[in-house]
PDB file of C-alpha atoms in Angstrom:
ATOM      1  CA  LEU E   1      85.958 188.730  86.786  1.00  0.00           C
ATOM      2  CA  PHE E   2      89.145 188.348  88.892  1.00  0.00           C
ATOM      3  CA  CYS E   3      87.638 190.446  91.745  1.00  0.00           C
ATOM      4  CA  THR E   4      84.465 188.339  91.731  1.00  0.00           C
ATOM      5  CA  LEU E   5      86.411 185.074  91.990  1.00  0.00           C
ATOM      6  CA  THR E   6      88.597 186.470  94.762  1.00  0.00           C
ATOM      7  CA  LEU E   7      85.589 187.657  96.787  1.00  0.00           C
ATOM      8  CA  ASN E   8      83.830 184.310  96.342  1.00  0.00           C
ATOM      9  CA  ALA E   9      86.935 182.420  97.477  1.00  0.00           C
ATOM     10  CA  CYS E  10      87.183 184.590 100.612  1.00  0.00           C
ATOM     11  CA  ASN E  11      83.498 184.038 101.340  1.00  0.00           C
ATOM     12  CA  VAL E  12      83.947 180.240 101.139  1.00  0.00           C
ATOM     13  CA  ARG E  13      86.786 180.331 103.689  1.00  0.00           C
ATOM     14  CA  GLU E  14      84.743 182.440 106.117  1.00  0.00           C
ATOM     15  CA  ASN E  15      81.787 180.057 105.986  1.00  0.00           C
ATOM     16  CA  ASN E  16      84.005 177.074 106.785  1.00  0.00           C
ATOM     17  CA  ALA E  17      85.903 178.470 109.755  1.00  0.00           C
ATOM     18  CA  GLY E  18      85.264 175.351 111.921  1.00  0.00           C
ATOM     19  CA  ILE E  19      88.205 173.187 112.847  1.00  0.00           C
ATOM     20  CA  GLY E  20      89.011 170.569 110.219  1.00  0.00           C
ATOM     21  CA  PHE E  21      86.265 171.471 107.733  1.00  0.00           C
ATOM     22  CA  THR E  22      86.713 171.475 103.979  1.00  0.00           C
ATOM     23  CA  GLU E  23      84.736 173.424 101.420  1.00  0.00           C
ATOM     24  CA  SER E  24      82.907 170.302 100.181  1.00  0.00           C
ATOM     25  CA  GLU E  25      81.262 169.396 103.503  1.00  0.00           C
ATOM     26  CA  GLU E  26      77.517 169.626 103.842  1.00  0.00           C
ATOM     27  CA  THR E  27      75.341 170.504 106.827  1.00  0.00           C
ATOM     28  CA  ASP E  28      71.691 169.773 107.512  1.00  0.00           C
ATOM     29  CA  GLN E  29      69.207 172.387 108.743  1.00  0.00           C
ATOM     30  CA  THR E  30      70.228 171.890 112.396  1.00  0.00           C
ATOM     31  CA  GLY E  31      73.792 172.964 111.657  1.00  0.00           C
ATOM     32  CA  TYR E  32      75.181 169.489 112.450  1.00  0.00           C
ATOM     33  CA  LYS E  33      78.208 168.684 110.331  1.00  0.00           C
ATOM     34  CA  ARG E  34      78.743 165.051 109.439  1.00  0.00           C
ATOM     35  CA  GLU E  35      81.608 163.171 110.999  1.00  0.00           C
ATOM     36  CA  VAL E  36      84.824 163.649 109.026  1.00  0.00           C
ATOM     37  CA  ALA E  37      88.332 162.389 109.714  1.00  0.00           C
ATOM     38  CA  GLY E  38      90.414 165.235 111.119  1.00  0.00           C
ATOM     39  CA  PHE E  39      87.445 167.113 112.567  1.00  0.00           C
ATOM     40  CA  TYR E  40      87.245 167.778 116.295  1.00  0.00           C
ATOM     41  CA  ASP E  41      85.407 170.198 118.538  1.00  0.00           C
ATOM     42  CA  SER E  42      86.872 169.223 121.926  1.00  0.00           C
ATOM     43  CA  ALA E  43      90.299 168.713 123.491  1.00  0.00           C
ATOM     44  CA  ASP E  44      91.312 167.260 126.831  1.00  0.00           C
ATOM     45  CA  THR E  45      94.190 165.993 128.944  1.00  0.00           C
ATOM     46  CA  ALA E  46      93.233 162.618 130.354  1.00  0.00           C
ATOM     47  CA  VAL E  47      94.350 159.235 131.647  1.00  0.00           C
ATOM     48  CA  VAL E  48      93.574 156.098 129.631  1.00  0.00           C
ATOM     49  CA  THR E  49      91.493 153.795 131.858  1.00  0.00           C
ATOM     50  CA  LEU E  50      90.461 151.132 129.335  1.00  0.00           C
ATOM     51  CA  ILE E  51      91.087 150.180 125.705  1.00  0.00           C
ATOM     52  CA  ASP E  52      88.675 147.775 124.009  1.00  0.00           C
ATOM     53  CA  LYS E  53      90.604 146.814 120.883  1.00  0.00           C
ATOM     54  CA  SER E  54      87.886 144.550 119.466  1.00  0.00           C
ATOM     55  CA  ALA E  55      85.237 147.305 119.670  1.00  0.00           C
ATOM     56  CA  GLU E  56      87.814 150.030 118.806  1.00  0.00           C
ATOM     57  CA  LYS E  57      86.839 152.115 121.852  1.00  0.00           C
ATOM     58  CA  ILE E  58      88.931 153.883 124.459  1.00  0.00           C
ATOM     59  CA  THR E  59      87.792 155.085 127.887  1.00  0.00           C
ATOM     60  CA  LEU E  60      89.476 158.175 129.286  1.00  0.00           C
ATOM     61  CA  GLN E  61      89.327 160.019 132.608  1.00  0.00           C
ATOM     62  CA  ASN E  62      89.698 163.797 132.604  1.00  0.00           C
ATOM     63  CA  LEU E  63      92.673 164.828 134.758  1.00  0.00           C
ATOM     64  CA  GLN E  64      91.026 167.663 136.648  1.00  0.00           C
ATOM     65  CA  LEU E  65      87.411 166.567 137.152  1.00  0.00           C
ATOM     66  CA  GLY E  66      87.783 162.798 137.036  1.00  0.00           C
ATOM     67  CA  LYS E  67      84.921 162.524 134.517  1.00  0.00           C
ATOM     68  CA  LYS E  68      85.100 159.318 132.448  1.00  0.00           C
ATOM     69  CA  TYR E  69      84.026 159.100 128.817  1.00  0.00           C
ATOM     70  CA  THR E  70      84.375 156.580 125.999  1.00  0.00           C
ATOM     71  CA  LEU E  71      85.313 157.392 122.403  1.00  0.00           C
ATOM     72  CA  LYS E  72      85.521 155.246 119.284  1.00  0.00           C
ATOM     73  CA  TYR E  73      88.673 155.278 117.176  1.00  0.00           C
ATOM     74  CA  ASP E  74      89.544 154.046 113.687  1.00  0.00           C
ATOM     75  CA  GLY E  75      92.321 154.018 111.119  1.00  0.00           C
ATOM     76  CA  ALA E  76      92.029 157.794 110.657  1.00  0.00           C
ATOM     77  CA  THR E  77      92.788 158.494 114.338  1.00  0.00           C
ATOM     78  CA  ILE E  78      96.177 160.184 114.770  1.00  0.00           C
ATOM     79  CA  ILE E  79      98.274 158.395 117.422  1.00  0.00           C
ATOM     80  CA  LYS E  80     101.684 159.771 118.470  1.00  0.00           C
ATOM     81  CA  ASP E  81     104.206 159.513 121.270  1.00  0.00           C
ATOM     82  CA  LYS E  82     105.458 162.525 123.233  1.00  0.00           C
ATOM     83  CA  TYR E  83     108.115 163.174 120.561  1.00  0.00           C
ATOM     84  CA  GLY E  84     105.638 163.260 117.665  1.00  0.00           C
ATOM     85  CA  ASN E  85     106.442 159.796 116.312  1.00  0.00           C
ATOM     86  CA  GLY E  86     103.551 157.719 115.010  1.00  0.00           C
ATOM     87  CA  LEU E  87     102.224 154.836 117.103  1.00  0.00           C
ATOM     88  CA  ALA E  88      99.632 152.092 116.818  1.00  0.00           C
ATOM     89  CA  MET E  89      96.765 151.995 119.323  1.00  0.00           C
ATOM     90  CA  THR E  90      98.265 148.748 120.656  1.00  0.00           C
ATOM     91  CA  GLN E  91     101.186 150.859 121.927  1.00  0.00           C
ATOM     92  CA  ILE E  92      98.911 152.991 124.118  1.00  0.00           C
ATOM     93  CA  SER E  93      98.363 151.454 127.536  1.00  0.00           C
ATOM     94  CA  GLN E  94      96.145 151.863 130.561  1.00  0.00           C
ATOM     95  CA  GLY E  95      97.362 154.627 132.846  1.00  0.00           C
ATOM     96  CA  GLU E  96      98.920 156.605 129.970  1.00  0.00           C
ATOM     97  CA  ILE E  97      98.568 160.388 130.339  1.00  0.00           C
ATOM     98  CA  VAL E  98      97.414 161.724 126.981  1.00  0.00           C
ATOM     99  CA  GLU E  99      96.319 164.826 125.093  1.00  0.00           C
ATOM    100  CA  VAL E 100      93.235 164.053 123.001  1.00  0.00           C
ATOM    101  CA  THR E 101      91.076 165.822 120.442  1.00  0.00           C
ATOM    102  CA  PHE E 102      87.659 164.447 119.619  1.00  0.00           C
ATOM    103  CA  HIS E 103      84.256 165.098 118.100  1.00  0.00           C
ATOM    104  CA  LYS E 104      81.950 165.256 121.109  1.00  0.00           C
ATOM    105  CA  LEU E 105      78.604 164.505 119.437  1.00  0.00           C
ATOM    106  CA  ALA E 106      79.938 161.603 117.341  1.00  0.00           C
ATOM    107  CA  LYS E 107      82.107 160.393 120.278  1.00  0.00           C
ATOM    108  CA  ARG E 108      84.970 159.929 117.801  1.00  0.00           C
ATOM    109  CA  LEU E 109      88.621 160.230 118.763  1.00  0.00           C
ATOM    110  CA  ASN E 110      90.496 162.426 116.294  1.00  0.00           C
ATOM    111  CA  SER E 111      93.945 162.305 117.885  1.00  0.00           C
ATOM    112  CA  ILE E 112      95.689 160.884 120.914  1.00  0.00           C
ATOM    113  CA  LEU E 113      99.189 162.006 121.854  1.00  0.00           C
ATOM    114  CA  ILE E 114     101.148 160.913 124.896  1.00  0.00           C
ATOM    115  CA  ALA E 115     101.417 164.080 126.992  1.00  0.00           C
ATOM    116  CA  GLU E 116     104.705 165.823 126.288  1.00  0.00           C
ATOM    117  CA  ASN E 117     105.169 166.951 129.903  1.00  0.00           C
ATOM    118  CA  ALA E 118     104.303 163.573 131.479  1.00  0.00           C
ATOM    119  CA  TRP E 119     106.935 161.487 133.252  1.00  0.00           C
ATOM    120  CA  ASP E 120     106.964 157.912 134.443  1.00  0.00           C
ATOM    121  CA  TYR E 121     108.932 155.888 136.968  1.00  0.00           C
ATOM    122  CA  SER E 122     109.043 152.164 136.298  1.00  0.00           C
ATOM    123  CA  GLU E 123     109.839 149.334 138.676  1.00  0.00           C
ATOM    124  CA  VAL E 124     109.100 151.422 141.768  1.00  0.00           C
ATOM    125  CA  SER E 125     109.499 149.195 144.814  1.00  0.00           C
ATOM    126  CA  LYS E 126     110.436 151.663 147.551  1.00  0.00           C
ATOM    127  CA  PHE E 127     107.269 153.669 148.131  1.00  0.00           C
ATOM    128  CA  GLU E 128     104.968 154.653 150.953  1.00  0.00           C
ATOM    129  CA  VAL E 129     101.453 156.076 150.954  1.00  0.00           C
ATOM    130  CA  LEU E 130     101.395 159.127 153.273  1.00  0.00           C
ATOM    131  CA  CYS E 131      99.060 161.758 154.711  1.00  0.00           C
ATOM    132  CA  ASN E 132      95.816 159.803 154.664  1.00  0.00           C
ATOM    133  CA  GLN E 133      96.363 158.586 151.073  1.00  0.00           C
ATOM    134  CA  LYS E 134      97.029 162.066 149.666  1.00  0.00           C
ATOM    135  CA  ARG E 135     100.761 161.709 149.023  1.00  0.00           C
ATOM    136  CA  LEU E 136     103.144 159.042 147.818  1.00  0.00           C
ATOM    137  CA  SER E 137     106.785 158.883 148.819  1.00  0.00           C
ATOM    138  CA  ILE E 138     109.048 157.337 146.176  1.00  0.00           C
ATOM    139  CA  GLY E 139     112.632 156.784 147.281  1.00  0.00           C
ATOM    140  CA  GLY E 140     112.261 159.501 149.927  1.00  0.00           C
ATOM    141  CA  GLU E 141     110.745 162.131 147.604  1.00  0.00           C
ATOM    142  CA  GLU E 142     107.084 163.071 148.143  1.00  0.00           C
ATOM    143  CA  TYR E 143     104.541 163.432 145.338  1.00  0.00           C
ATOM    144  CA  ILE E 144     100.924 164.564 145.472  1.00  0.00           C
ATOM    145  CA  LEU E 145      98.372 161.853 144.681  1.00  0.00           C
ATOM    146  CA  HIS E 146      95.739 163.572 142.563  1.00  0.00           C
ATOM    147  CA  PRO E 147      92.234 163.090 144.037  1.00  0.00           C
ATOM    148  CA  ASN E 148      91.242 161.302 140.792  1.00  0.00           C
ATOM    149  CA  VAL E 149      94.393 159.171 140.531  1.00  0.00           C
ATOM    150  CA  VAL E 150      93.855 156.064 138.382  1.00  0.00           C
ATOM    151  CA  ILE E 151      95.103 152.824 139.952  1.00  0.00           C
ATOM    152  CA  VAL E 152      95.333 149.811 137.592  1.00  0.00           C
ATOM    153  CA  SER E 153      95.955 146.236 138.684  1.00  0.00           C
ATOM    154  CA  ASN E 154      95.584 143.218 136.368  1.00  0.00           C
ATOM    155  CA  GLY E 155      93.779 145.386 133.778  1.00  0.00           C
ATOM    156  CA  MET E 156      91.154 146.522 136.300  1.00  0.00           C
ATOM    157  CA  VAL E 157      90.800 149.985 137.818  1.00  0.00           C
ATOM    158  CA  GLY E 158      91.320 149.876 141.565  1.00  0.00           C
ATOM    159  CA  GLU E 159      91.863 152.137 144.567  1.00  0.00           C
ATOM    160  CA  ILE E 160      94.809 153.530 146.515  1.00  0.00           C
ATOM    161  CA  ALA E 161      93.985 151.043 149.271  1.00  0.00           C
ATOM    162  CA  ASP E 162      94.945 148.274 146.794  1.00  0.00           C
ATOM    163  CA  LEU E 163      98.613 149.307 147.004  1.00  0.00           C
ATOM    164  CA  ASN E 164     100.843 147.091 149.112  1.00  0.00           C
ATOM    165  CA  SER E 165     104.464 147.721 150.065  1.00  0.00           C
ATOM    166  CA  THR E 166     105.454 144.487 148.261  1.00  0.00           C
ATOM    167  CA  ASP E 167     104.033 145.707 144.909  1.00  0.00           C
ATOM    168  CA  LEU E 168     106.182 146.788 141.972  1.00  0.00           C
ATOM    169  CA  LEU E 169     104.705 149.962 140.447  1.00  0.00           C
ATOM    170  CA  LEU E 170     104.752 152.021 137.267  1.00  0.00           C
ATOM    171  CA  VAL E 171     103.961 155.596 138.356  1.00  0.00           C
ATOM    172  CA  LYS E 172     102.984 158.381 135.926  1.00  0.00           C
ATOM    173  CA  GLY E 173     102.474 162.071 136.514  1.00  0.00           C
ATOM    174  CA  ILE E 174     102.983 165.678 135.525  1.00  0.00           C
ATOM    175  CA  ASP E 175     105.137 168.037 137.581  1.00  0.00           C
ATOM    176  CA  HIS E 176     104.953 166.753 141.179  1.00  0.00           C
ATOM    177  CA  THR E 177     101.452 165.238 140.863  1.00  0.00           C
ATOM    178  CA  ILE E 178     100.762 161.540 140.270  1.00  0.00           C
ATOM    179  CA  TYR E 179      97.824 160.806 137.945  1.00  0.00           C
ATOM    180  CA  SER E 180      98.164 157.046 137.458  1.00  0.00           C
ATOM    181  CA  ILE E 181      99.725 154.046 139.155  1.00  0.00           C
ATOM    182  CA  LEU E 182      99.955 150.640 137.520  1.00  0.00           C
ATOM    183  CA  ILE E 183     100.671 147.676 139.729  1.00  0.00           C
ATOM    184  CA  ASP E 184     103.164 145.793 137.531  1.00  0.00           C
ATOM    185  CA  GLN E 185     103.811 142.991 139.959  1.00  0.00           C
ATOM    186  CA  GLY E 186     101.195 142.603 142.643  1.00  0.00           C
ATOM    187  CA  HIS E 187     101.265 141.170 146.107  1.00  0.00           C
ATOM    188  CA  GLY E 188      99.176 138.185 145.053  1.00  0.00           C
ATOM    189  CA  TYR E 189      95.824 138.797 146.748  1.00  0.00           C
TER     190      TYR E 189
END
């Protein structure tokens, strides 16, 4: 009897090897597993381009390809800062570089964590766009502007050409590459 129970328990674990599944979950004949808090099948590093708090949706842009996608979130979504401390979605802002896990088919955000290796420079006033808009000099140090850099001004996504030397910027990146620039105080156009 003990051997039978042990073998059955092992068999249950093997059948539920998917990320975040529990033994009580059901599947239909297509193999689709219903949406469950904690389940995800995709992960990405992205920049937050828009948060619609009333609809509980967040739009992200993949760092490497620049592909944008929108996910819904809810009270079960895990939200943390780069040190692992819990946050509210209201503490996540446009231009934030994040690590996300999500359920692709359901378009549901499982977790969003501010990227541990991301840095930011606030109140940047001494900057210059260089090399045909491919580099940004901040205080004499040059950074690469990623081809899919996200520029945000007044809550709207803009372009590098929107930057003006009189702007006050919040710049975010990883290593020596800039992935987002927020115009904190614009030139007034």
